[in-house]
Amino acid sequence: MTNISLYLQCFMIYNRPMTPHNTSVLLIYTGGTIGMMENAENGTLVNFNLEQLQKHIPELQKFDFPIDTYQFDPPIDSSDMGPNGWRKLVNIISENYGRYSGFVILHGTDTMAYTASALSFMLDGLSKPVILTGSQLPIGVIRTDGKENLLTSIEIASARHPDSTPIVPEVCIYFESHLMRGNRTSKINAEDFNAFRSHNYPVLASAGIHIRYNNVHIRHTDPEQPLKPHYLLNTDIAVLKLFPGIQENVVEALLGVPHLKALVLETYGSGNAPSKDWLLNRLQQACERGTVIVNITQCHYGTVEMERYDTGYRLAKAGVTSGHDSTTEAAVTKLMFLLGHNYPSDEVRRLMDIPLAGEITV
Ligand code: ASP
């Protein structure tokens, strides 16, 4: 299955009896600002141990169900998160799937949207909440946003309908009062607390005095289906963002990368590219060689419609596949996931065109 060695470091932080509905949450700390404190001597940010959580967030005591914790050792800045870390998370969740009713992942904000997108594909058949959160200010800082983000994420991960099924059985990001589908989310702000957006899909819940769930937009899978964890990812892909004046040798170099299997092409507007013959020829030749080229727009809102303008239509004719309203994060991780299955190019193109985990609107 996997070559990951998993050092389970779970320990009960609140050793309370199980609740009637067997609610329990596993809190996984991967790293990032939320779990850091200021070093009193030099002011730098250093990771702290999850055992210190209770000291900083005594409100955790008020949850009337067990919360166990697992900490990455060492915790990592999310710039260092990638396929190995995603596999590790999938392994932790699948190994503990029967034991917990929900999972909360504390993660650096920088690549949180990539991790959330990857997990949405890798945790096939997920029917329990997996909520990623983090913060812009460390938890030990007085004005931290981490406290509310963490407490509300735990509340959402444990929320059930009256028939005791989970309210949000999908991979989400909770940040600054908004619950968003993970594979629809991007980090949009390096400074504000309000740092994430789901541009092309409604928020799944808003937290004010009450947590208001947007039930019609929450995705449900058959709870009877077992979780099917996937570990195989292929990273032979590249992202090319078009810009006015882009040179042929740049495109040539990228498309000529040995073993390149797929390219995410970030185009203009509704999926348009310069109508230069050299560009269309290069793209067409790559598609004919079997490289999957997926067209997503550089705009934050809206979708690719290659049949709308001639400059988009010519891309479609060259063999480029529509990425619809996908985020870059979702397109990149979905390609890694599909290529990891070793599907032929046409099958990857077909699957890029349909939503696997609610990541695109078709
Ligand atoms: N560099 C940090 C990280 O992504 C920033 C954060 O946690 O917000 O791990």
Coordinates of C-alpha atoms and ligand atoms in Angstrom, one line a residue:
M1 CA 0.0 0.0 0.0
T2 CA 2.4 2.7 1.1
N3 CA 6.0 3.0 2.1
I4 CA 5.3 5.5 4.8
S5 CA 6.4 4.7 8.2
L6 CA 3.8 6.1 10.5
Y7 CA 4.7 7.0 14.0
L8 CA 1.4 7.3 15.7
Q9 CA 1.9 9.8 18.5
C10 CA -1.7 10.0 19.5
F11 CA -2.4 10.8 23.0
M12 CA -5.6 11.8 24.7
I13 CA -5.6 15.4 25.8
Y14 CA -9.0 15.1 27.3
N15 CA -9.6 11.7 28.7
R16 CA -13.4 11.9 28.8
P17 CA -15.9 9.1 28.2
M18 CA -17.2 8.8 24.7
T19 CA -20.5 10.6 24.1
P20 CA -23.7 8.8 23.2
H21 CA -23.1 9.3 19.5
N22 CA -19.4 8.3 19.8
T23 CA -18.3 11.7 18.8
S24 CA -14.5 12.1 18.8
V25 CA -12.1 14.2 16.8
L26 CA -8.5 13.6 15.8
L27 CA -6.5 16.8 15.7
I28 CA -3.5 16.6 13.4
Y29 CA -0.8 19.2 13.6
T30 CA 1.4 19.4 10.5
G31 CA 3.1 22.8 11.2
G32 CA 2.6 26.4 10.2
T33 CA 2.1 29.6 12.1
I34 CA -0.9 28.4 14.1
G35 CA 1.4 26.1 16.2
M36 CA 4.2 28.6 16.8
M37 CA 5.2 30.9 19.6
E38 CA 7.5 33.8 19.8
N39 CA 10.9 32.9 21.2
A40 CA 11.2 35.4 24.1
E41 CA 14.9 35.9 23.5
N42 CA 15.1 36.8 19.8
G43 CA 11.5 37.2 18.8
T44 CA 11.6 34.4 16.1
L45 CA 8.7 32.1 15.6
V46 CA 9.3 28.5 16.8
N47 CA 7.1 25.5 16.9
F48 CA 5.5 24.5 20.1
N49 CA 4.3 21.1 21.3
L50 CA 0.6 20.3 21.0
E51 CA 0.7 19.5 24.7
Q52 CA 0.9 23.2 25.2
L53 CA -2.3 23.7 23.4
Q54 CA -4.5 23.3 26.4
K55 CA -2.5 26.1 28.2
H56 CA -3.2 28.5 25.3
I57 CA -6.7 27.4 24.6
P58 CA -8.4 26.4 27.8
E59 CA -11.7 26.5 26.0
L60 CA -10.8 23.1 24.5
Q61 CA -11.9 21.7 27.9
K62 CA -15.5 22.6 27.1
F63 CA -16.0 20.1 24.3
D64 CA -17.8 17.2 25.7
F65 CA -16.1 14.6 23.6
P66 CA -12.5 13.3 23.3
I67 CA -10.0 15.1 21.2
D68 CA -6.9 13.2 20.4
T69 CA -3.8 14.7 18.8
Y70 CA -1.2 13.7 16.4
Q71 CA 1.8 15.8 15.6
F72 CA 4.1 15.7 12.6
D73 CA 7.7 15.3 13.8
P74 CA 9.2 17.7 13.1
P75 CA 6.3 20.1 12.2
I76 CA 6.9 21.6 8.8
D77 CA 6.3 25.0 7.2
S78 CA 3.7 24.3 4.5
S79 CA 6.1 25.4 1.8
D80 CA 7.7 22.0 2.5
M81 CA 4.4 20.1 2.3
G82 CA 3.8 18.0 -0.8
P83 CA 3.0 14.5 -2.0
N84 CA 4.8 12.8 0.8
G85 CA 3.1 14.8 3.4
W86 CA -0.3 14.3 1.7
R87 CA 0.3 10.5 1.7
K88 CA 1.2 10.7 5.4
L89 CA -2.1 12.6 6.1
V90 CA -4.1 10.1 4.1
N91 CA -2.4 7.3 6.0
I92 CA -3.2 8.8 9.4
I93 CA -6.8 9.4 8.5
S94 CA -7.4 6.0 6.9
E95 CA -5.7 4.2 9.8
N96 CA -7.8 6.0 12.3
Y97 CA -11.0 6.3 10.2
G98 CA -13.1 4.0 12.3
R99 CA -12.0 5.6 15.6
Y100 CA -13.0 9.2 15.0
S101 CA -16.1 10.9 13.7
G102 CA -14.1 13.8 12.3
F103 CA -10.6 15.1 11.6
V104 CA -9.1 18.6 12.0
I105 CA -5.7 19.3 10.3
L106 CA -3.7 22.3 11.5
H107 CA -1.6 23.4 8.5
G108 CA 0.4 26.4 7.3
T109 CA -1.7 28.7 5.2
D110 CA 0.7 29.0 2.3
T111 CA -0.1 25.7 0.6
M112 CA -3.2 24.7 2.6
A113 CA -5.4 24.9 -0.6
Y114 CA -3.1 22.4 -2.4
T115 CA -3.2 19.9 0.5
A116 CA -7.0 20.3 0.8
S117 CA -7.4 19.7 -2.9
A118 CA -5.0 16.7 -2.9
L119 CA -6.8 15.1 0.0
S120 CA -10.2 15.5 -1.6
F121 CA -9.0 13.2 -4.4
M122 CA -6.9 10.9 -2.4
L123 CA -9.6 10.2 0.3
D124 CA -12.0 8.5 -2.1
G125 CA -15.4 7.8 -0.6
L126 CA -14.9 10.1 2.4
S127 CA -18.0 10.3 4.5
K128 CA -16.6 12.1 7.5
P129 CA -15.4 15.7 8.0
V130 CA -11.8 16.6 7.3
I131 CA -11.3 20.3 8.2
L132 CA -8.1 22.1 7.5
T133 CA -7.3 25.3 9.3
G134 CA -4.5 27.5 10.4
S135 CA -3.9 31.1 11.3
Q136 CA -2.1 34.3 10.2
L137 CA -0.9 35.0 13.8
P138 CA 0.5 32.3 16.1
I139 CA -1.7 30.9 18.8
G140 CA 0.4 32.3 21.6
V141 CA -0.1 35.9 20.4
I142 CA -2.8 37.9 22.0
R143 CA -4.6 38.9 18.8
T144 CA -4.3 35.4 17.3
D145 CA -6.9 34.3 14.8
G146 CA -5.9 30.7 15.4
K147 CA -8.0 30.3 18.5
E148 CA -11.4 30.9 16.8
N149 CA -10.3 29.0 13.7
L150 CA -9.3 26.0 15.7
L151 CA -12.3 25.9 18.1
T152 CA -14.9 26.4 15.3
S153 CA -13.1 23.8 13.1
I154 CA -13.5 21.3 15.9
E155 CA -17.1 22.2 16.3
I156 CA -17.7 21.7 12.6
A157 CA -15.8 18.4 12.5
S158 CA -18.1 17.1 15.2
A159 CA -21.4 18.5 14.0
R160 CA -24.1 16.0 13.2
H161 CA -27.6 16.0 11.9
P162 CA -30.3 14.7 14.2
D163 CA -29.9 11.2 12.6
S164 CA -26.2 11.5 13.7
T165 CA -24.8 11.6 10.2
P166 CA -22.0 14.3 9.9
I167 CA -23.2 17.7 8.5
V168 CA -20.0 18.2 6.4
P169 CA -18.6 14.9 5.2
E170 CA -16.0 16.4 2.9
V171 CA -12.5 18.0 2.9
C172 CA -12.9 21.7 3.8
I173 CA -10.9 24.7 4.8
Y174 CA -12.3 26.7 7.7
F175 CA -10.8 30.2 8.0
E176 CA -12.1 33.5 9.4
S177 CA -15.7 32.5 9.8
H178 CA -16.1 30.7 6.5
L179 CA -16.2 27.0 5.7
M180 CA -15.2 26.4 2.1
R181 CA -14.9 23.3 0.0
G182 CA -11.2 22.5 0.1
N183 CA -10.7 21.9 -3.6
R184 CA -12.4 25.2 -4.5
T185 CA -10.3 27.4 -2.2
S186 CA -7.2 29.6 -2.8
K187 CA -5.1 31.7 -0.4
I188 CA -5.7 35.2 -1.5
N189 CA -4.1 37.4 1.1
A190 CA -0.7 37.2 2.8
E191 CA -1.7 39.6 5.6
D192 CA -5.4 39.8 6.4
F193 CA -7.1 37.3 8.7
N194 CA -9.6 36.8 5.9
A195 CA -7.0 35.0 3.8
F196 CA -9.0 32.4 1.8
R197 CA -11.6 32.5 -0.9
S198 CA -13.8 30.0 -2.7
H199 CA -14.3 32.0 -5.9
N200 CA -16.4 29.7 -7.9
Y201 CA -18.4 27.8 -5.3
P202 CA -20.6 29.1 -2.4
V203 CA -19.3 28.8 1.1
L204 CA -20.5 25.7 2.9
A205 CA -21.0 27.4 6.3
S206 CA -20.7 30.8 7.9
A207 CA -19.9 31.1 11.6
G208 CA -21.4 34.0 13.5
I209 CA -23.5 33.7 16.6
H210 CA -24.7 30.4 15.0
I211 CA -22.9 28.3 12.5
R212 CA -25.2 28.4 9.5
Y213 CA -24.7 25.5 7.1
N214 CA -25.4 25.9 3.4
N215 CA -26.7 22.3 3.2
V216 CA -27.7 22.2 -0.5
H217 CA -24.1 22.9 -1.4
I218 CA -22.5 20.3 0.8
R219 CA -21.4 17.2 -0.9
H220 CA -22.5 13.8 0.3
T221 CA -21.2 10.3 -0.5
D222 CA -22.7 7.0 0.5
P223 CA -21.8 6.5 4.1
E224 CA -22.0 2.7 3.5
Q225 CA -19.1 2.9 1.1
P226 CA -15.7 2.3 2.7
L227 CA -13.0 4.9 2.5
K228 CA -10.6 4.1 -0.3
P229 CA -7.3 5.8 0.3
H230 CA -5.1 6.6 -2.7
Y231 CA -1.3 7.0 -2.4
L232 CA 0.0 7.1 -6.0
L233 CA 0.7 10.5 -7.4
N234 CA 2.7 11.4 -10.5
T235 CA 4.4 14.8 -10.3
D236 CA 5.6 15.0 -14.0
I237 CA 3.6 18.1 -14.6
A238 CA 4.2 21.8 -15.0
V239 CA 2.2 25.1 -14.8
L240 CA 2.5 27.7 -17.5
K241 CA 1.1 31.1 -16.9
L242 CA 0.7 33.0 -20.2
F243 CA 1.7 36.7 -20.4
P244 CA 1.7 39.1 -23.3
G245 CA 5.1 38.8 -25.0
I246 CA 5.8 35.2 -24.0
Q247 CA 8.5 33.7 -26.2
E248 CA 8.5 30.5 -28.2
N249 CA 11.7 29.2 -26.5
V250 CA 10.1 29.4 -23.1
V251 CA 7.1 27.4 -24.2
E252 CA 9.4 25.0 -26.2
A253 CA 11.6 24.4 -23.1
L254 CA 8.7 23.7 -20.8
L255 CA 6.9 21.4 -23.2
G256 CA 10.2 19.6 -23.9
V257 CA 10.8 18.7 -20.3
P258 CA 11.6 15.0 -20.3
H259 CA 8.8 12.8 -19.0
L260 CA 6.4 15.7 -18.9
K261 CA 2.9 14.2 -18.7
A262 CA 0.7 17.2 -18.2
L263 CA 0.6 20.9 -18.3
V264 CA -1.8 23.3 -16.6
L265 CA -2.1 26.3 -18.9
E266 CA -3.2 29.5 -17.3
T267 CA -4.9 31.5 -20.0
Y268 CA -6.7 34.8 -20.2
G269 CA -10.4 35.5 -19.6
S270 CA -12.6 32.7 -20.6
G271 CA -9.7 30.5 -21.8
N272 CA -8.0 32.5 -24.5
A273 CA -4.4 32.5 -25.7
P274 CA -2.5 34.4 -28.3
S275 CA -3.4 33.2 -31.8
K276 CA 0.3 32.8 -32.8
D277 CA 0.9 29.8 -35.0
W278 CA 4.0 28.8 -33.2
L279 CA 2.1 28.6 -29.9
L280 CA -0.8 26.6 -31.3
N281 CA 1.6 24.3 -33.2
R282 CA 3.7 23.6 -30.1
L283 CA 0.6 22.9 -28.0
Q284 CA -0.9 20.7 -30.7
Q285 CA 2.3 18.7 -31.1
A286 CA 2.5 18.2 -27.3
C287 CA -1.1 17.0 -27.2
E288 CA -0.4 14.6 -30.0
R289 CA 2.6 13.2 -28.1
G290 CA 0.2 12.4 -25.2
T291 CA 0.8 15.4 -23.0
V292 CA -2.4 16.4 -21.3
I293 CA -2.8 20.2 -21.5
V294 CA -5.5 21.7 -19.3
N295 CA -6.8 25.2 -19.8
I296 CA -7.7 27.2 -16.7
T297 CA -8.3 30.9 -16.5
Q298 CA -6.0 33.4 -14.8
C299 CA -9.2 35.2 -13.6
H300 CA -10.3 34.3 -10.1
Y301 CA -14.0 34.2 -10.9
G302 CA -15.6 32.5 -13.8
T303 CA -14.9 29.6 -16.1
V304 CA -13.1 28.5 -19.3
E305 CA -15.4 28.5 -22.4
M306 CA -13.1 27.7 -25.3
E307 CA -15.9 27.9 -27.8
R308 CA -16.6 31.6 -26.9
Y309 CA -13.8 33.3 -28.8
D310 CA -11.7 32.2 -31.7
T311 CA -8.6 32.5 -29.6
G312 CA -10.0 29.8 -27.2
Y313 CA -11.5 27.7 -29.9
R314 CA -8.2 27.3 -31.6
L315 CA -6.8 25.9 -28.3
A316 CA -9.6 23.3 -28.2
K317 CA -8.9 22.4 -31.8
A318 CA -5.2 21.9 -30.9
G319 CA -6.3 19.3 -28.3
V320 CA -6.3 21.4 -25.1
T321 CA -8.7 20.2 -22.5
S322 CA -11.0 22.6 -20.6
G323 CA -10.3 22.9 -16.9
H324 CA -13.6 24.7 -16.5
D325 CA -13.7 26.8 -13.3
S326 CA -10.9 24.9 -11.6
T327 CA -8.4 26.5 -9.2
T328 CA -4.7 26.0 -10.1
E329 CA -4.5 24.0 -6.9
A330 CA -7.2 21.6 -7.8
A331 CA -6.0 21.2 -11.4
V332 CA -2.5 20.4 -10.3
T333 CA -3.4 17.9 -7.7
K334 CA -6.1 16.3 -9.8
L335 CA -3.6 15.7 -12.6
M336 CA -1.1 14.2 -10.1
F337 CA -3.8 11.9 -8.8
L338 CA -5.0 10.8 -12.3
L339 CA -1.5 10.4 -13.7
G340 CA -0.7 8.4 -10.6
H341 CA -3.2 5.8 -11.8
N342 CA -1.3 5.4 -15.1
Y343 CA -4.4 6.1 -17.1
P344 CA -3.9 6.7 -20.9
S345 CA -3.9 10.4 -21.8
D346 CA -7.4 10.3 -23.3
E347 CA -8.8 8.8 -20.0
V348 CA -7.0 11.6 -18.0
R349 CA -8.6 14.2 -20.4
R350 CA -12.0 12.6 -19.9
L351 CA -11.7 12.6 -16.2
M352 CA -10.4 16.2 -16.1
D353 CA -13.7 17.1 -17.8
I354 CA -15.9 15.7 -15.0
P355 CA -16.0 16.6 -11.3
L356 CA -14.5 13.8 -9.1
A357 CA -14.9 15.6 -5.8
G358 CA -16.9 18.7 -6.6
E359 CA -13.9 20.5 -7.8
I360 CA -15.4 21.9 -11.0
T361 CA -18.8 23.1 -12.3
V362 CA -19.6 21.5 -15.6
Ligands
ASP1 N1 4.8 30.0 6.2 C1 3.7 29.5 7.0 C2 3.2 28.2 6.4 O1 2.5 28.2 5.4 C3 2.6 30.5 7.0 C4 1.4 30.1 7.8 O2 1.3 29.2 8.5 O3 0.4 30.8 7.6 O4 3.6 27.2 6.9

